[in-house]
């Protein structure tokens, strides 16, 4: 039995919610381009997953009773491997023009991964991590080859009226403060994503990541942009935190260009 429900908009696609499920028999959990199965065995459960590129993984979970399984969004840092020191490079599909000495607010898509957790009274252990969009599992370099920063990379767009594709994207608000006396074009953001928390609502597909403030300024080295994490304004209430990050560094200075 799978003890959860589907919302009307998700049910059309037959996808499962972000939620904690009680698993005591064979079940399927459905995500975009991803197939997950739990099968009941005499001495526990078997876990099977096939992703959008037909890669498969199988694991066993010894247990003489039902298990608690949580499906929740996590930071996009695990796939294909942890090699970036937590940095992410978001390339906008369209540049933003910010006029002189002005502030603007935008909302953008941010890639996410999906964590599969086995919960107990004492712990919550990650069984598997999945991306429902394989194009997110890429690296990018910010700066020159011999001295740049290796980052997770994704091409993103602004969010206007429609919500981003569930299980693939989260929302993030960015406040851009241009302190220069001339306009600037901004086409990318690089920052430590591991300083951010991921927020989601149970029995839902809604996901948000801590916001950013981007300050454009000049010094003796030229024009720079400092990005600083700001806490998601409506955190609390019925929002759950699925990934609290591990990085104490909450800012990054883009001194190698941001257009």
mmCIF file of C-alpha atoms in Angstrom:
data_model
loop_
_atom_site.group_PDB
_atom_site.id
_atom_site.type_symbol
_atom_site.label_atom_id
_atom_site.label_comp_id
_atom_site.label_asym_id
_atom_site.label_seq_id
_atom_site.Cartn_x
_atom_site.Cartn_y
_atom_site.Cartn_z
ATOM 1 C CA UNK A 1 0.000 0.000 0.000
ATOM 2 C CA UNK A 2 1.164 3.543 -0.762
ATOM 3 C CA UNK A 3 -0.328 5.938 1.791
ATOM 4 C CA UNK A 4 -0.592 9.222 -0.119
ATOM 5 C CA UNK A 5 -2.760 10.932 -2.735
ATOM 6 C CA UNK A 6 -2.527 12.791 -6.005
ATOM 7 C CA UNK A 7 -3.582 16.358 -6.785
ATOM 8 C CA UNK A 8 -5.727 17.062 -9.820
ATOM 9 C CA UNK A 9 -2.982 18.740 -11.833
ATOM 10 C CA UNK A 10 -0.400 16.075 -10.995
ATOM 11 C CA UNK A 11 -2.833 13.206 -11.477
ATOM 12 C CA UNK A 12 -3.152 14.059 -15.160
ATOM 13 C CA UNK A 13 0.478 13.048 -15.569
ATOM 14 C CA UNK A 14 0.200 10.223 -12.978
ATOM 15 C CA UNK A 15 3.163 11.569 -11.019
ATOM 16 C CA UNK A 16 3.707 11.070 -7.305
ATOM 17 C CA UNK A 17 3.805 13.880 -4.762
ATOM 18 C CA UNK A 18 6.723 15.027 -2.672
ATOM 19 C CA UNK A 19 5.746 13.220 0.517
ATOM 20 C CA UNK A 20 6.545 10.477 3.030
ATOM 21 C CA UNK A 21 5.001 7.150 2.087
ATOM 22 C CA UNK A 22 4.361 4.029 4.146
ATOM 23 C CA UNK A 23 5.493 1.092 2.014
ATOM 24 C CA UNK A 24 4.331 -2.400 3.031
ATOM 25 C CA UNK A 25 3.815 -4.073 -0.365
ATOM 26 C CA UNK A 26 4.802 -3.689 -4.028
ATOM 27 C CA UNK A 27 4.445 -0.092 -5.203
ATOM 28 C CA UNK A 28 5.432 2.188 -8.078
ATOM 29 C CA UNK A 29 6.527 5.797 -7.644
ATOM 30 C CA UNK A 30 6.192 7.812 -10.824
ATOM 31 C CA UNK A 31 8.347 10.798 -11.762
ATOM 32 C CA UNK A 32 8.955 12.401 -15.175
ATOM 33 C CA UNK A 33 11.074 10.116 -17.364
ATOM 34 C CA UNK A 34 11.883 7.982 -14.303
ATOM 35 C CA UNK A 35 10.507 4.650 -13.073
ATOM 36 C CA UNK A 36 10.835 3.634 -9.394
ATOM 37 C CA UNK A 37 9.610 0.371 -7.857
ATOM 38 C CA UNK A 38 9.644 -1.137 -4.379
ATOM 39 C CA UNK A 39 8.978 -4.892 -4.232
ATOM 40 C CA UNK A 40 8.122 -6.771 -1.031
ATOM 41 C CA UNK A 41 10.381 -9.753 -0.285
ATOM 42 C CA UNK A 42 10.326 -12.326 2.519
ATOM 43 C CA UNK A 43 13.104 -10.521 4.399
ATOM 44 C CA UNK A 44 12.634 -6.929 3.281
ATOM 45 C CA UNK A 45 12.244 -4.888 0.105
ATOM 46 C CA UNK A 46 13.935 -4.613 -3.287
ATOM 47 C CA UNK A 47 14.414 -1.165 -4.837
ATOM 48 C CA UNK A 48 14.584 -0.676 -8.612
ATOM 49 C CA UNK A 49 15.015 2.548 -10.580
ATOM 50 C CA UNK A 50 15.328 3.257 -14.310
ATOM 51 C CA UNK A 51 16.092 6.822 -15.428
ATOM 52 C CA UNK A 52 15.447 8.729 -18.644
ATOM 53 C CA UNK A 53 18.654 7.407 -20.218
ATOM 54 C CA UNK A 54 17.741 3.792 -19.323
ATOM 55 C CA UNK A 55 20.364 3.540 -16.600
ATOM 56 C CA UNK A 56 19.187 1.182 -13.870
ATOM 57 C CA UNK A 57 20.017 0.667 -10.226
ATOM 58 C CA UNK A 58 18.896 -2.035 -7.790
ATOM 59 C CA UNK A 59 19.265 -2.108 -3.996
ATOM 60 C CA UNK A 60 17.985 -4.262 -1.139
ATOM 61 C CA UNK A 61 16.445 -2.969 2.092
ATOM 62 C CA UNK A 62 16.331 -5.589 4.882
ATOM 63 C CA UNK A 63 13.237 -5.088 7.041
ATOM 64 C CA UNK A 64 10.644 -7.312 8.696
ATOM 65 C CA UNK A 65 8.057 -4.539 8.725
ATOM 66 C CA UNK A 66 6.877 -1.627 6.603
ATOM 67 C CA UNK A 67 9.295 1.176 5.725
ATOM 68 C CA UNK A 68 8.904 4.937 5.500
ATOM 69 C CA UNK A 69 10.048 6.387 2.165
ATOM 70 C CA UNK A 70 10.370 10.124 1.579
ATOM 71 C CA UNK A 71 10.505 11.609 -1.919
ATOM 72 C CA UNK A 72 11.868 15.162 -1.716
ATOM 73 C CA UNK A 73 13.783 17.698 -3.834
ATOM 74 C CA UNK A 74 17.478 18.200 -3.070
ATOM 75 C CA UNK A 75 20.252 20.522 -4.222
ATOM 76 C CA UNK A 76 21.613 19.829 -7.752
ATOM 77 C CA UNK A 77 25.101 18.804 -6.628
ATOM 78 C CA UNK A 78 25.148 14.999 -6.651
ATOM 79 C CA UNK A 79 25.015 14.088 -10.346
ATOM 80 C CA UNK A 80 27.034 13.126 -12.229
ATOM 81 C CA UNK A 81 29.525 13.509 -9.316
ATOM 82 C CA UNK A 82 30.445 15.921 -6.531
ATOM 83 C CA UNK A 83 33.393 17.801 -8.059
ATOM 84 C CA UNK A 84 32.504 21.486 -7.906
ATOM 85 C CA UNK A 85 32.986 22.630 -4.292
ATOM 86 C CA UNK A 86 29.297 23.499 -4.311
ATOM 87 C CA UNK A 87 29.348 26.155 -7.059
ATOM 88 C CA UNK A 88 26.592 26.397 -9.664
ATOM 89 C CA UNK A 89 26.707 28.319 -12.972
ATOM 90 C CA UNK A 90 23.280 29.440 -14.209
ATOM 91 C CA UNK A 91 23.310 30.792 -17.777
ATOM 92 C CA UNK A 92 20.243 32.880 -18.657
ATOM 93 C CA UNK A 93 18.666 32.168 -22.026
ATOM 94 C CA UNK A 94 18.151 35.938 -22.419
ATOM 95 C CA UNK A 95 20.343 38.691 -20.986
ATOM 96 C CA UNK A 96 18.859 41.201 -18.540
ATOM 97 C CA UNK A 97 19.531 44.932 -18.962
ATOM 98 C CA UNK A 98 19.662 46.768 -15.628
ATOM 99 C CA UNK A 99 19.600 50.554 -15.895
ATOM 100 C CA UNK A 100 22.090 52.791 -14.020
ATOM 101 C CA UNK A 101 21.809 52.989 -10.211
ATOM 102 C CA UNK A 102 18.631 50.920 -10.062
ATOM 103 C CA UNK A 103 17.286 47.722 -8.506
ATOM 104 C CA UNK A 104 15.267 44.991 -10.214
ATOM 105 C CA UNK A 105 13.735 41.727 -9.022
ATOM 106 C CA UNK A 106 13.432 38.622 -11.161
ATOM 107 C CA UNK A 107 12.404 35.020 -10.562
ATOM 108 C CA UNK A 108 14.302 32.255 -12.308
ATOM 109 C CA UNK A 109 14.258 28.500 -12.656
ATOM 110 C CA UNK A 110 16.886 26.579 -10.691
ATOM 111 C CA UNK A 111 17.577 22.892 -11.385
ATOM 112 C CA UNK A 112 16.874 20.318 -8.693
ATOM 113 C CA UNK A 113 17.516 16.654 -8.098
ATOM 114 C CA UNK A 114 15.131 14.245 -6.373
ATOM 115 C CA UNK A 115 16.203 12.356 -3.267
ATOM 116 C CA UNK A 116 14.763 9.002 -2.172
ATOM 117 C CA UNK A 117 15.155 8.645 1.610
ATOM 118 C CA UNK A 118 14.500 5.794 4.034
ATOM 119 C CA UNK A 119 13.240 7.293 7.286
ATOM 120 C CA UNK A 120 13.390 5.884 10.798
ATOM 121 C CA UNK A 121 12.892 7.313 14.275
ATOM 122 C CA UNK A 122 16.602 8.138 14.488
ATOM 123 C CA UNK A 123 17.642 9.092 10.967
ATOM 124 C CA UNK A 124 16.793 9.819 7.360
ATOM 125 C CA UNK A 125 19.195 8.084 4.962
ATOM 126 C CA UNK A 126 19.452 8.785 1.240
ATOM 127 C CA UNK A 127 18.818 5.607 -0.720
ATOM 128 C CA UNK A 128 19.094 7.175 -4.169
ATOM 129 C CA UNK A 129 19.291 10.514 -5.972
ATOM 130 C CA UNK A 130 17.744 11.169 -9.375
ATOM 131 C CA UNK A 131 17.598 13.847 -12.017
ATOM 132 C CA UNK A 132 14.459 13.979 -14.147
ATOM 133 C CA UNK A 133 16.344 16.094 -16.707
ATOM 134 C CA UNK A 134 19.730 14.615 -17.744
ATOM 135 C CA UNK A 135 20.830 17.917 -19.326
ATOM 136 C CA UNK A 136 21.195 19.249 -15.768
ATOM 137 C CA UNK A 137 23.977 16.779 -14.998
ATOM 138 C CA UNK A 138 26.716 18.839 -16.636
ATOM 139 C CA UNK A 139 29.754 20.825 -15.599
ATOM 140 C CA UNK A 140 30.759 24.337 -16.650
ATOM 141 C CA UNK A 141 33.846 26.483 -16.112
ATOM 142 C CA UNK A 142 33.649 30.053 -14.845
ATOM 143 C CA UNK A 143 36.865 31.827 -15.810
ATOM 144 C CA UNK A 144 39.959 30.639 -17.674
ATOM 145 C CA UNK A 145 40.959 26.957 -17.956
ATOM 146 C CA UNK A 146 44.045 27.226 -15.746
ATOM 147 C CA UNK A 147 42.472 29.245 -12.954
ATOM 148 C CA UNK A 148 38.709 29.136 -13.272
ATOM 149 C CA UNK A 149 36.012 27.620 -11.085
ATOM 150 C CA UNK A 150 34.447 24.273 -11.954
ATOM 151 C CA UNK A 151 30.668 24.503 -11.483
ATOM 152 C CA UNK A 152 27.491 22.561 -11.994
ATOM 153 C CA UNK A 153 25.976 24.122 -15.126
ATOM 154 C CA UNK A 154 22.456 24.717 -16.369
ATOM 155 C CA UNK A 155 20.796 27.005 -18.895
ATOM 156 C CA UNK A 156 17.809 28.673 -17.236
ATOM 157 C CA UNK A 157 15.067 31.183 -17.956
ATOM 158 C CA UNK A 158 12.989 33.688 -16.052
ATOM 159 C CA UNK A 159 9.656 32.682 -14.550
ATOM 160 C CA UNK A 160 6.698 34.858 -15.474
ATOM 161 C CA UNK A 161 3.156 33.513 -15.086
ATOM 162 C CA UNK A 162 3.499 29.750 -15.368
ATOM 163 C CA UNK A 163 5.086 27.557 -12.718
ATOM 164 C CA UNK A 164 8.252 25.742 -13.826
ATOM 165 C CA UNK A 165 8.118 22.078 -14.811
ATOM 166 C CA UNK A 166 7.664 20.062 -11.597
ATOM 167 C CA UNK A 167 10.409 17.661 -10.436
ATOM 168 C CA UNK A 168 12.852 19.454 -12.765
ATOM 169 C CA UNK A 169 12.965 23.069 -11.558
ATOM 170 C CA UNK A 170 12.613 25.092 -8.362
ATOM 171 C CA UNK A 171 11.956 28.820 -8.055
ATOM 172 C CA UNK A 172 14.444 31.435 -6.884
ATOM 173 C CA UNK A 173 14.075 35.207 -6.570
ATOM 174 C CA UNK A 174 17.086 37.385 -7.391
ATOM 175 C CA UNK A 175 17.315 41.057 -6.431
ATOM 176 C CA UNK A 176 19.826 42.833 -8.700
ATOM 177 C CA UNK A 177 21.315 46.096 -7.434
ATOM 178 C CA UNK A 178 23.265 48.063 -10.033
ATOM 179 C CA UNK A 179 25.480 50.623 -8.262
ATOM 180 C CA UNK A 180 27.157 51.755 -11.495
ATOM 181 C CA UNK A 181 26.403 54.984 -13.330
ATOM 182 C CA UNK A 182 25.790 53.039 -16.526
ATOM 183 C CA UNK A 183 23.521 50.185 -17.460
ATOM 184 C CA UNK A 184 24.773 46.601 -17.332
ATOM 185 C CA UNK A 185 23.845 43.390 -19.127
ATOM 186 C CA UNK A 186 23.646 40.288 -16.971
ATOM 187 C CA UNK A 187 23.620 36.848 -18.515
ATOM 188 C CA UNK A 188 24.874 34.492 -15.814
ATOM 189 C CA UNK A 189 24.993 33.877 -12.083
ATOM 190 C CA UNK A 190 27.677 31.871 -10.257
ATOM 191 C CA UNK A 191 27.312 31.189 -6.529
ATOM 192 C CA UNK A 192 27.700 28.475 -3.842
ATOM 193 C CA UNK A 193 24.406 26.576 -4.090
ATOM 194 C CA UNK A 194 25.466 24.489 -1.070
ATOM 195 C CA UNK A 195 24.811 27.514 1.155
ATOM 196 C CA UNK A 196 21.123 27.373 0.229
ATOM 197 C CA UNK A 197 18.180 25.449 1.633
ATOM 198 C CA UNK A 198 15.546 23.669 -0.427
ATOM 199 C CA UNK A 199 11.916 24.171 0.620
ATOM 200 C CA UNK A 200 8.960 22.089 -0.520
ATOM 201 C CA UNK A 201 5.341 21.445 0.380
ATOM 202 C CA UNK A 202 4.186 17.926 1.159
ATOM 203 C CA UNK A 203 1.470 16.466 -1.057
ATOM 204 C CA UNK A 204 2.552 19.019 -3.642
ATOM 205 C CA UNK A 205 5.159 19.638 -6.340
ATOM 206 C CA UNK A 206 6.037 23.198 -5.305
ATOM 207 C CA UNK A 207 9.730 23.871 -4.574
ATOM 208 C CA UNK A 208 11.684 26.996 -3.681
ATOM 209 C CA UNK A 209 15.377 27.631 -3.005
ATOM 210 C CA UNK A 210 16.800 30.412 -0.823
ATOM 211 C CA UNK A 211 16.975 33.670 -2.758
ATOM 212 C CA UNK A 212 19.915 35.815 -3.921
ATOM 213 C CA UNK A 213 20.956 39.444 -3.853
ATOM 214 C CA UNK A 214 23.306 40.375 -6.716
ATOM 215 C CA UNK A 215 25.229 43.653 -6.254
ATOM 216 C CA UNK A 216 27.004 45.116 -9.283
ATOM 217 C CA UNK A 217 29.841 47.476 -8.368
ATOM 218 C CA UNK A 218 33.279 48.600 -9.523
ATOM 219 C CA UNK A 219 36.670 48.725 -7.827
ATOM 220 C CA UNK A 220 40.289 48.943 -8.966
ATOM 221 C CA UNK A 221 40.006 45.523 -10.619
ATOM 222 C CA UNK A 222 36.998 46.491 -12.747
ATOM 223 C CA UNK A 223 33.296 45.679 -12.681
ATOM 224 C CA UNK A 224 32.230 42.865 -10.364
ATOM 225 C CA UNK A 225 29.032 41.249 -9.150
ATOM 226 C CA UNK A 226 28.730 39.953 -5.588
ATOM 227 C CA UNK A 227 26.047 37.335 -4.976
ATOM 228 C CA UNK A 228 24.797 36.840 -1.417
ATOM 229 C CA UNK A 229 22.255 34.305 -0.197
ATOM 230 C CA UNK A 230 19.066 35.700 1.311
ATOM 231 C CA UNK A 231 16.666 33.449 3.203
ATOM 232 C CA UNK A 232 13.457 32.509 1.400
ATOM 233 C CA UNK A 233 11.008 35.131 2.637
ATOM 234 C CA UNK A 234 8.050 32.839 3.309
ATOM 235 C CA UNK A 235 10.000 29.969 4.873
ATOM 236 C CA UNK A 236 8.075 28.350 7.705
ATOM 237 C CA UNK A 237 4.409 27.483 7.887
ATOM 238 C CA UNK A 238 3.721 24.388 5.798
ATOM 239 C CA UNK A 239 7.068 24.540 3.983
ATOM 240 C CA UNK A 240 9.398 21.611 4.679
ATOM 241 C CA UNK A 241 13.206 21.821 4.448
ATOM 242 C CA UNK A 242 14.569 18.862 2.505
ATOM 243 C CA UNK A 243 18.187 19.948 2.047
ATOM 244 C CA UNK A 244 19.892 22.457 4.325
ATOM 245 C CA UNK A 245 23.189 22.604 2.443
ATOM 246 C CA UNK A 246 26.643 22.293 3.967
ATOM 247 C CA UNK A 247 28.527 25.445 2.945
ATOM 248 C CA UNK A 248 29.042 28.256 5.459
ATOM 249 C CA UNK A 249 30.197 30.588 2.671
ATOM 250 C CA UNK A 250 27.047 32.434 1.613
ATOM 251 C CA UNK A 251 28.547 34.774 -1.000
ATOM 252 C CA UNK A 252 30.648 34.731 -4.170
ATOM 253 C CA UNK A 253 32.210 37.548 -6.191
ATOM 254 C CA UNK A 254 32.007 37.213 -9.964
ATOM 255 C CA UNK A 255 35.165 39.031 -11.036
ATOM 256 C CA UNK A 256 35.558 37.286 -14.404
ATOM 257 C CA UNK A 257 32.501 38.743 -16.123
ATOM 258 C CA UNK A 258 28.757 38.333 -15.774
ATOM 259 C CA UNK A 259 27.357 39.183 -19.215
#
